[in-house]
Tab-separated table of C-alpha atoms and ligand atoms in Angstrom:
chain	number	residue	atom	x	y	z
P	57	MET	CA	-24.774	-43.642	9.442
P	58	LEU	CA	-26.869	-46.823	9.536
P	59	ILE	CA	-29.412	-47.228	6.749
P	60	ASP	CA	-31.613	-50.311	6.483
P	61	ASN	CA	-32.721	-52.214	3.359
P	62	HIS	CA	-35.779	-49.943	3.082
P	63	GLY	CA	-33.695	-46.753	3.109
P	64	ARG	CA	-34.609	-45.893	6.705
P	65	THR	CA	-32.008	-44.407	9.046
P	66	ILE	CA	-31.393	-46.418	12.217
P	67	ASN	CA	-30.129	-44.144	14.983
P	68	TYR	CA	-32.113	-45.104	18.072
P	69	LEU	CA	-31.601	-48.054	20.427
P	70	ARG	CA	-34.002	-49.073	23.153
P	71	LEU	CA	-32.176	-51.199	25.683
P	72	ALA	CA	-34.202	-53.185	28.215
P	73	VAL	CA	-31.985	-53.741	31.253
P	74	THR	CA	-34.220	-56.173	33.145
P	75	ASP	CA	-37.483	-58.058	32.706
P	76	LYS	CA	-38.391	-57.508	36.381
P	77	CYS	CA	-40.908	-54.911	37.412
P	78	ASN	CA	-42.338	-53.643	40.697
P	79	LEU	CA	-45.800	-53.174	39.147
P	80	ARG	CA	-48.131	-55.818	37.764
P	81	CYS	CA	-50.075	-53.810	35.172
P	82	PHE	CA	-52.769	-56.204	34.015
P	83	TYR	CA	-52.139	-55.404	30.327
P	84	CYS	CA	-48.426	-56.161	30.649
P	85	MET	CA	-48.022	-59.198	32.873
P	86	PRO	CA	-49.940	-61.670	35.056
P	87	GLU	CA	-50.528	-60.958	38.759
P	88	ASP	CA	-47.849	-63.490	39.768
P	89	GLY	CA	-45.278	-61.836	37.513
P	90	LEU	CA	-43.295	-63.564	34.777
P	91	LYS	CA	-40.896	-66.483	34.800
P	92	TRP	CA	-38.022	-64.084	35.561
P	93	LEU	CA	-34.749	-64.490	33.716
P	94	SER	CA	-31.877	-65.966	35.701
P	95	ARG	CA	-28.750	-63.895	36.291
P	96	THR	CA	-26.805	-65.781	33.616
P	97	GLU	CA	-29.567	-65.306	31.045
P	98	LEU	CA	-29.448	-61.548	31.645
P	99	MET	CA	-26.824	-59.439	29.914
P	100	SER	CA	-24.258	-58.122	32.367
P	101	TYR	CA	-23.578	-54.388	32.531
P	102	GLU	CA	-20.220	-54.988	30.809
P	103	GLU	CA	-22.009	-56.705	27.939
P	104	MET	CA	-24.625	-53.969	27.716
P	105	LEU	CA	-21.973	-51.290	27.662
P	106	ARG	CA	-20.014	-53.126	24.969
P	107	ALA	CA	-23.172	-53.520	22.861
P	108	CYS	CA	-23.981	-49.814	23.272
P	109	ALA	CA	-20.425	-48.749	22.418
P	110	LEU	CA	-20.442	-50.884	19.257
P	111	LEU	CA	-23.781	-49.538	18.141
P	112	VAL	CA	-22.909	-45.907	18.892
P	113	ASN	CA	-19.759	-46.416	16.870
P	114	MET	CA	-21.921	-47.719	14.009
P	115	GLY	CA	-24.320	-44.758	14.033
P	116	ILE	CA	-26.715	-45.014	16.974
P	117	GLN	CA	-27.161	-41.503	18.410
P	118	LYS	CA	-29.901	-42.022	20.952
P	119	ILE	CA	-30.292	-44.715	23.621
P	120	ARG	CA	-33.358	-45.198	25.782
P	121	ILE	CA	-33.052	-47.421	28.853
P	122	THR	CA	-36.191	-49.353	29.601
P	123	GLY	CA	-37.294	-52.727	30.976
P	124	GLY	CA	-39.024	-54.169	33.029
P	125	GLU	CA	-38.425	-51.328	35.422
P	126	PRO	CA	-34.880	-49.957	35.049
P	127	PHE	CA	-34.638	-48.875	38.706
P	128	VAL	CA	-35.227	-52.377	40.069
P	129	ARG	CA	-31.909	-53.497	38.593
P	130	LYS	CA	-29.120	-53.055	41.142
P	131	ASP	CA	-26.664	-50.207	40.511
P	132	ILE	CA	-28.490	-49.012	37.406
P	133	MET	CA	-26.986	-45.530	37.822
P	134	LYS	CA	-23.526	-47.032	37.200
P	135	LEU	CA	-24.641	-48.332	33.809
P	136	LEU	CA	-26.413	-45.088	32.946
P	137	THR	CA	-23.327	-43.064	33.860
P	138	ALA	CA	-21.058	-45.281	31.758
P	139	ILE	CA	-23.413	-45.084	28.755
P	140	SER	CA	-23.698	-41.312	29.132
P	141	ASN	CA	-19.924	-41.085	28.666
P	142	LEU	CA	-19.892	-42.885	25.295
P	143	ASP	CA	-18.324	-40.742	22.598
P	144	GLY	CA	-20.827	-39.948	19.861
P	145	LEU	CA	-23.970	-40.563	21.905
P	146	GLN	CA	-26.197	-37.506	21.636
P	147	ASP	CA	-29.174	-38.460	23.733
P	148	LEU	CA	-29.629	-40.774	26.718
P	149	SER	CA	-33.141	-41.106	28.075
P	150	LEU	CA	-35.207	-43.598	29.979
P	151	THR	CA	-38.668	-44.977	30.494
P	152	THR	CA	-39.773	-45.620	34.066
P	153	ASN	CA	-42.886	-46.242	36.095
P	154	GLY	CA	-41.675	-43.623	38.600
P	155	ILE	CA	-41.904	-45.714	41.754
P	156	LEU	CA	-38.193	-45.695	42.609
P	157	THR	CA	-37.182	-42.777	40.388
P	158	ALA	CA	-37.389	-39.657	42.584
P	159	PRO	CA	-34.164	-40.193	44.603
P	160	HIS	CA	-32.154	-40.562	41.368
P	161	VAL	CA	-33.432	-37.493	39.535
P	162	ALA	CA	-30.611	-35.117	40.564
P	163	GLU	CA	-28.034	-37.651	39.374
P	164	LEU	CA	-29.929	-38.233	36.140
P	165	LYS	CA	-29.761	-34.508	35.511
P	166	ALA	CA	-26.049	-34.460	36.367
P	167	ILE	CA	-25.185	-37.167	33.826
P	168	GLY	CA	-27.080	-35.338	31.094
P	169	VAL	CA	-30.453	-37.100	30.888
P	170	LYS	CA	-32.725	-34.497	29.313
P	171	SER	CA	-35.939	-36.426	28.922
P	172	VAL	CA	-37.791	-39.150	30.813
P	173	ASN	CA	-40.887	-41.078	29.804
P	174	LEU	CA	-43.083	-41.693	32.805
P	175	SER	CA	-45.793	-44.336	32.564
P	176	LEU	CA	-49.028	-43.217	34.180
P	177	ASP	CA	-52.383	-44.511	32.979
P	178	THR	CA	-54.648	-42.668	35.419
P	179	LEU	CA	-54.739	-39.733	37.845
P	180	ASP	CA	-57.031	-41.601	40.206
P	181	ALA	CA	-55.270	-43.525	42.999
P	182	GLY	CA	-57.983	-46.204	43.113
P	183	ARG	CA	-57.856	-46.863	39.378
P	184	PHE	CA	-54.047	-46.827	39.561
P	185	PHE	CA	-54.288	-49.710	42.043
P	186	SER	CA	-56.772	-51.643	39.944
P	187	ILE	CA	-54.622	-51.297	36.800
P	188	THR	CA	-51.173	-51.843	38.343
P	189	ARG	CA	-52.152	-54.065	41.321
P	190	ARG	CA	-49.863	-51.929	43.507
P	191	ASP	CA	-50.624	-48.953	45.772
P	192	GLU	CA	-47.902	-46.655	44.458
P	193	PHE	CA	-49.693	-43.693	42.899
P	194	GLY	CA	-48.126	-41.230	45.387
P	195	ALA	CA	-44.585	-42.372	44.572
P	196	VAL	CA	-45.146	-41.838	40.843
P	197	MET	CA	-46.515	-38.323	41.405
P	198	ALA	CA	-43.519	-37.521	43.634
P	199	SER	CA	-41.193	-38.559	40.789
P	200	LEU	CA	-43.139	-36.393	38.343
P	201	ASP	CA	-42.653	-33.412	40.686
P	202	GLU	CA	-38.965	-34.103	41.088
P	203	LEU	CA	-38.378	-34.436	37.335
P	204	LEU	CA	-40.129	-31.144	36.656
P	205	LYS	CA	-38.224	-29.433	39.461
P	206	HIS	CA	-34.983	-30.474	37.764
P	207	ASN	CA	-36.172	-29.244	34.359
P	208	ILE	CA	-36.103	-32.708	32.848
P	209	GLU	CA	-38.535	-32.993	29.958
P	210	VAL	CA	-41.339	-35.402	30.890
P	211	LYS	CA	-43.501	-37.415	28.549
P	212	ILE	CA	-46.328	-39.173	30.333
P	213	ASN	CA	-47.324	-42.407	28.612
P	214	ALA	CA	-50.876	-43.625	29.204
P	215	VAL	CA	-52.187	-46.836	27.656
P	216	VAL	CA	-55.878	-46.402	26.797
P	217	MET	CA	-57.948	-49.426	27.823
P	218	ASP	CA	-61.622	-49.925	27.216
P	219	GLY	CA	-63.546	-50.164	30.485
P	220	LYS	CA	-60.473	-49.357	32.567
P	221	ASN	CA	-59.293	-45.795	32.174
P	222	THR	CA	-61.022	-44.021	29.303
P	223	GLN	CA	-62.492	-41.645	31.928
P	224	ASP	CA	-58.883	-40.542	32.527
P	225	ILE	CA	-58.317	-39.243	29.007
P	226	ILE	CA	-59.688	-35.749	29.711
P	227	PRO	CA	-58.101	-35.350	33.198
P	228	LEU	CA	-54.757	-36.330	31.679
P	229	VAL	CA	-55.196	-33.727	28.920
P	230	GLU	CA	-56.067	-31.223	31.662
P	231	LEU	CA	-52.722	-31.937	33.275
P	232	THR	CA	-51.090	-30.198	30.291
P	233	LYS	CA	-52.874	-26.975	31.223
P	234	GLU	CA	-50.469	-26.066	34.019
P	235	LEU	CA	-47.641	-28.536	33.539
P	236	PRO	CA	-45.134	-28.385	30.662
P	237	VAL	CA	-45.467	-32.128	30.023
P	238	SER	CA	-46.374	-34.085	26.953
P	239	VAL	CA	-49.177	-36.555	27.689
P	240	ARG	CA	-49.180	-39.367	25.142
P	241	PHE	CA	-52.036	-41.807	24.793
P	242	ILE	CA	-50.985	-45.251	23.551
P	243	GLU	CA	-53.169	-47.826	21.821
P	244	GLU	CA	-53.146	-51.061	23.809
P	245	MET	CA	-51.004	-53.790	22.227
P	246	PRO	CA	-51.313	-57.565	22.543
P	247	PHE	CA	-48.267	-58.055	24.804
P	248	ASN	CA	-49.612	-59.029	28.189
P	249	GLY	CA	-47.407	-61.987	28.996
P	250	ASP	CA	-50.186	-64.419	29.890
P	251	GLY	CA	-49.173	-67.093	27.392
P	252	GLN	CA	-52.345	-66.670	25.360
P	253	ILE	CA	-52.765	-65.621	21.766
P	254	HIS	CA	-54.967	-62.541	21.712
P	255	GLN	CA	-56.943	-61.192	18.847
P	256	THR	CA	-56.893	-57.654	20.147
P	257	LYS	CA	-60.036	-55.767	19.304
P	258	MET	CA	-58.844	-52.213	19.036
P	259	SER	CA	-61.868	-50.380	20.366
P	260	TRP	CA	-59.800	-47.319	21.328
P	261	ASP	CA	-57.641	-46.614	18.332
P	262	TYR	CA	-55.879	-43.302	17.732
P	263	ILE	CA	-58.849	-41.854	15.847
P	264	ARG	CA	-61.305	-42.562	18.644
P	265	ILE	CA	-58.915	-41.196	21.271
P	266	LEU	CA	-58.619	-37.933	19.328
P	267	GLU	CA	-62.399	-37.716	18.880
P	268	GLU	CA	-62.844	-38.128	22.631
P	269	ILE	CA	-60.442	-35.249	23.307
P	270	GLU	CA	-61.997	-33.035	20.610
P	271	GLN	CA	-65.404	-33.306	22.255
P	272	VAL	CA	-64.086	-31.394	25.266
P	273	TYR	CA	-61.336	-29.446	23.499
P	274	PRO	CA	-62.702	-28.629	20.024
P	275	GLY	CA	-59.921	-26.041	19.634
P	276	ILE	CA	-57.114	-28.579	19.958
P	277	LYS	CA	-54.561	-28.005	17.192
P	278	LYS	CA	-52.283	-30.387	15.318
P	279	ILE	CA	-48.660	-29.355	15.753
P	280	GLN	CA	-45.561	-30.367	13.819
P	281	ASP	CA	-44.405	-33.888	14.722
P	282	PRO	CA	-40.671	-34.150	15.428
P	283	VAL	CA	-38.665	-36.247	12.945
P	284	TYR	CA	-39.102	-39.995	13.646
P	285	SER	CA	-41.963	-39.252	16.007
P	286	THR	CA	-44.197	-42.213	16.791
P	287	SER	CA	-46.879	-39.880	18.112
P	288	TYR	CA	-49.313	-37.564	16.384
P	289	ASN	CA	-48.890	-34.364	18.369
P	290	TYR	CA	-51.412	-31.724	19.400
P	291	HIS	CA	-51.674	-28.622	21.535
P	292	VAL	CA	-54.609	-27.126	23.357
P	293	PRO	CA	-54.261	-23.328	22.970
P	294	GLY	CA	-53.265	-21.773	26.287
P	295	HIS	CA	-51.936	-25.002	27.767
P	296	ALA	CA	-48.332	-25.322	28.937
P	297	GLY	CA	-47.848	-28.852	27.609
P	298	ASN	CA	-48.796	-30.953	24.613
P	299	VAL	CA	-50.822	-34.041	23.832
P	300	GLY	CA	-49.711	-36.974	21.710
P	301	ILE	CA	-51.384	-40.111	20.412
P	302	ILE	CA	-49.330	-43.193	19.598
P	303	ALA	CA	-50.910	-45.626	17.130
P	304	ALA	CA	-48.898	-48.509	18.560
P	305	TYR	CA	-51.382	-51.159	17.463
P	306	SER	CA	-52.429	-49.514	14.183
P	307	ARG	CA	-48.736	-49.166	13.310
P	308	THR	CA	-48.951	-46.051	11.181
P	309	PHE	CA	-45.322	-45.014	11.769
P	310	CYS	CA	-43.310	-47.969	10.422
P	311	GLY	CA	-42.337	-46.092	7.239
P	312	THR	CA	-39.940	-43.893	9.208
P	313	CYS	CA	-38.906	-46.408	11.866
P	314	ASN	CA	-35.442	-45.478	13.156
P	315	ARG	CA	-35.348	-47.784	16.176
P	316	ILE	CA	-33.982	-51.137	17.202
P	317	ARG	CA	-34.360	-52.933	20.522
P	318	ILE	CA	-32.206	-55.150	22.685
P	319	THR	CA	-34.019	-57.264	25.251
P	320	PRO	CA	-32.599	-58.032	28.719
P	321	GLN	CA	-31.244	-61.364	27.450
P	322	GLY	CA	-29.537	-59.752	24.468
P	323	THR	CA	-32.003	-60.429	21.673
P	324	LEU	CA	-31.848	-57.813	18.946
P	325	LYS	CA	-35.271	-56.871	17.643
P	326	ASN	CA	-35.605	-54.940	14.416
P	327	CYS	CA	-39.277	-54.400	15.205
P	328	LEU	CA	-41.390	-54.494	18.360
P	329	TYR	CA	-43.515	-57.143	16.659
P	330	ASP	CA	-40.709	-59.492	15.516
P	331	ASP	CA	-39.363	-62.288	17.712
P	332	GLY	CA	-35.710	-61.352	17.506
P	333	VAL	CA	-33.176	-61.450	14.710
P	334	LEU	CA	-29.962	-62.312	16.569
P	335	ASN	CA	-28.597	-62.557	20.083
P	336	ILE	CA	-25.786	-60.126	20.785
P	337	LYS	CA	-25.026	-61.590	24.233
P	338	ASP	CA	-24.474	-65.037	22.684
P	339	LEU	CA	-22.222	-63.503	20.031
P	340	MET	CA	-20.131	-61.873	22.758
P	341	ARG	CA	-20.029	-64.921	25.005
P	342	SER	CA	-18.800	-67.094	22.112
P	343	GLY	CA	-15.721	-64.898	21.960
P	344	ASN	CA	-16.426	-62.965	18.753
P	345	ASN	CA	-14.450	-59.789	18.244
P	346	ASP	CA	-16.073	-56.391	17.642
P	347	ALA	CA	-15.614	-56.549	13.860
P	348	THR	CA	-17.464	-59.880	13.590
P	349	ILE	CA	-20.281	-58.689	15.829
P	350	LYS	CA	-20.610	-55.509	13.756
P	351	ASP	CA	-20.887	-57.619	10.584
P	352	SER	CA	-23.690	-59.673	12.130
P	353	LEU	CA	-25.478	-56.488	13.188
P	354	LEU	CA	-25.127	-54.953	9.723
P	355	ASN	CA	-26.510	-58.117	8.189
P	356	ALA	CA	-29.525	-57.892	10.509
P	357	PHE	CA	-30.084	-54.220	9.604
P	358	ASN	CA	-29.968	-55.125	5.921
P	359	ASN	CA	-32.815	-57.570	6.409
P	360	ARG	CA	-35.355	-55.501	8.279
P	361	VAL	CA	-39.025	-56.145	7.642
P	362	LYS	CA	-41.029	-53.357	6.105
P	363	ASN	CA	-43.500	-52.933	8.941
P	364	GLY	CA	-44.979	-54.378	12.105
P	365	TRP	CA	-47.708	-56.250	10.244
P	366	GLU	CA	-45.143	-58.125	8.183
P	367	ALA	CA	-43.080	-58.808	11.319
P	368	GLU	CA	-46.093	-60.222	13.131
P	369	LYS	CA	-46.921	-62.541	10.209
P	370	LEU	CA	-43.386	-63.927	10.223
P	371	VAL	CA	-43.416	-64.808	13.919
P	372	LYS	CA	-44.148	-68.496	13.996
P	373	ASN	CA	-45.768	-68.759	17.407
P	374	THR	CA	-47.381	-65.374	16.848
P	375	GLY	CA	-45.211	-64.101	19.739
P	376	MET	CA	-48.264	-62.407	21.167
P	377	HIS	CA	-47.845	-64.125	24.517
P	378	GLU	CA	-44.761	-62.065	25.322
P	379	SER	CA	-44.882	-59.423	28.020
P	380	MET	CA	-43.886	-55.898	27.108
P	381	ALA	CA	-41.571	-56.092	30.136
P	382	ALA	CA	-39.567	-58.840	28.429
P	383	ILE	CA	-39.313	-56.817	25.231
P	384	GLY	CA	-38.688	-53.321	26.501
P	385	GLY	CA	-41.829	-51.354	25.726
N	522	SAM	N1	-41.220	-50.054	33.671
N	522	SAM	C1	-41.083	-48.995	32.757
N	522	SAM	C2	-42.387	-48.234	32.643
N	522	SAM	O1	-43.366	-48.594	33.268
N	522	SAM	O2	-42.400	-47.235	31.927
N	522	SAM	C3	-40.578	-49.397	31.362
N	522	SAM	C4	-41.086	-50.666	30.748
N	522	SAM	S1	-42.817	-50.668	30.333
N	522	SAM	C5	-42.956	-52.275	29.639
N	522	SAM	C6	-42.826	-49.545	28.984
N	522	SAM	C7	-44.160	-49.096	28.499
N	522	SAM	O3	-44.828	-50.171	27.888
N	522	SAM	C8	-45.087	-48.568	29.583
N	522	SAM	O4	-45.469	-47.246	29.251
N	522	SAM	C9	-46.263	-49.502	29.519
N	522	SAM	O5	-47.462	-48.838	29.807
N	522	SAM	C10	-46.210	-49.972	28.072
N	522	SAM	N2	-46.934	-51.215	27.844
N	522	SAM	C11	-46.808	-52.390	28.494
N	522	SAM	N3	-47.668	-53.317	28.018
N	522	SAM	C12	-48.369	-52.706	27.033
N	522	SAM	C13	-49.406	-53.110	26.168
N	522	SAM	N4	-49.914	-54.342	26.213
N	522	SAM	N5	-49.888	-52.208	25.267
N	522	SAM	C14	-49.370	-50.944	25.223
N	522	SAM	N6	-48.384	-50.502	26.020
N	522	SAM	C15	-47.892	-51.364	26.923
């Protein structure tokens, strides 16, 4: 079991397999995209699999594949299948925007993926276009259908943005009436990849989001949050699904943080808000054996910051210009 210097269990890896994305969500990256990583900067699938195997051997039980958009990386199903076969891994899941997902759902089910996070900030096709700068709402809804048909648990992630989609909060809650999905509202974070330092004014924090929902659903009930949950979870009586709120900017969940991240170029992040603590790809490419790499990883886990506020303070260039696609949201 992996325990950090603050006594927290580490058992969850989020692996970003590419920085590329087929959407251009305005809060994530500029309209022209990012300065994409070259092939040699990216970890190869062999390197990713080796990193995952090492970490599973050390105590990681859950791996989430993210990006960028996982399905824009060629042959992603090969990597997912190989990871799903790792001895000791209990849970493989992924986060996707749903554009290219539908044709892969049956195979995802077959390799044991039980849960998928689907990013969807609005149920209005016009607003979808204005937020993502792509006309792909129909493709995302088709993937949602396909996932539900295959009994894969779906969590819909919606970033709440002042002046952009707050009118979608109630329709998204309404979606839980008939569908057994968990709709999670996320506070907007300052990772939009435009090279600027942003002093984010959090006008829609988790408290305001809940108040907005309670106005229409005064009977909404708090339910038990799963262990290590980053969301506060609720249920509207009579609805098939649940509602969650993720205080991603307010950072209320750091005390039980069980997760680490690896970016597409192999940077290990102990916290979403740090700027990387070591590069596992570089360690591998310099010919280190597994034992040496494990020692470096353990050393990093023994020096984790206490919370995201501390991490942010330590980042010299503030790091706030990064895109979530380059980090693995
Ligand atoms: N392409 C996949 C997707 O869309 O789900 C995975 C990567 S995406 C970067 C992961 C999540 O990060 C998405 O749910 C996205 O909405 C969220 N995200 C991106 N930028 C964000 C920001 N500035 N604040 C909050 N969430 C953000």
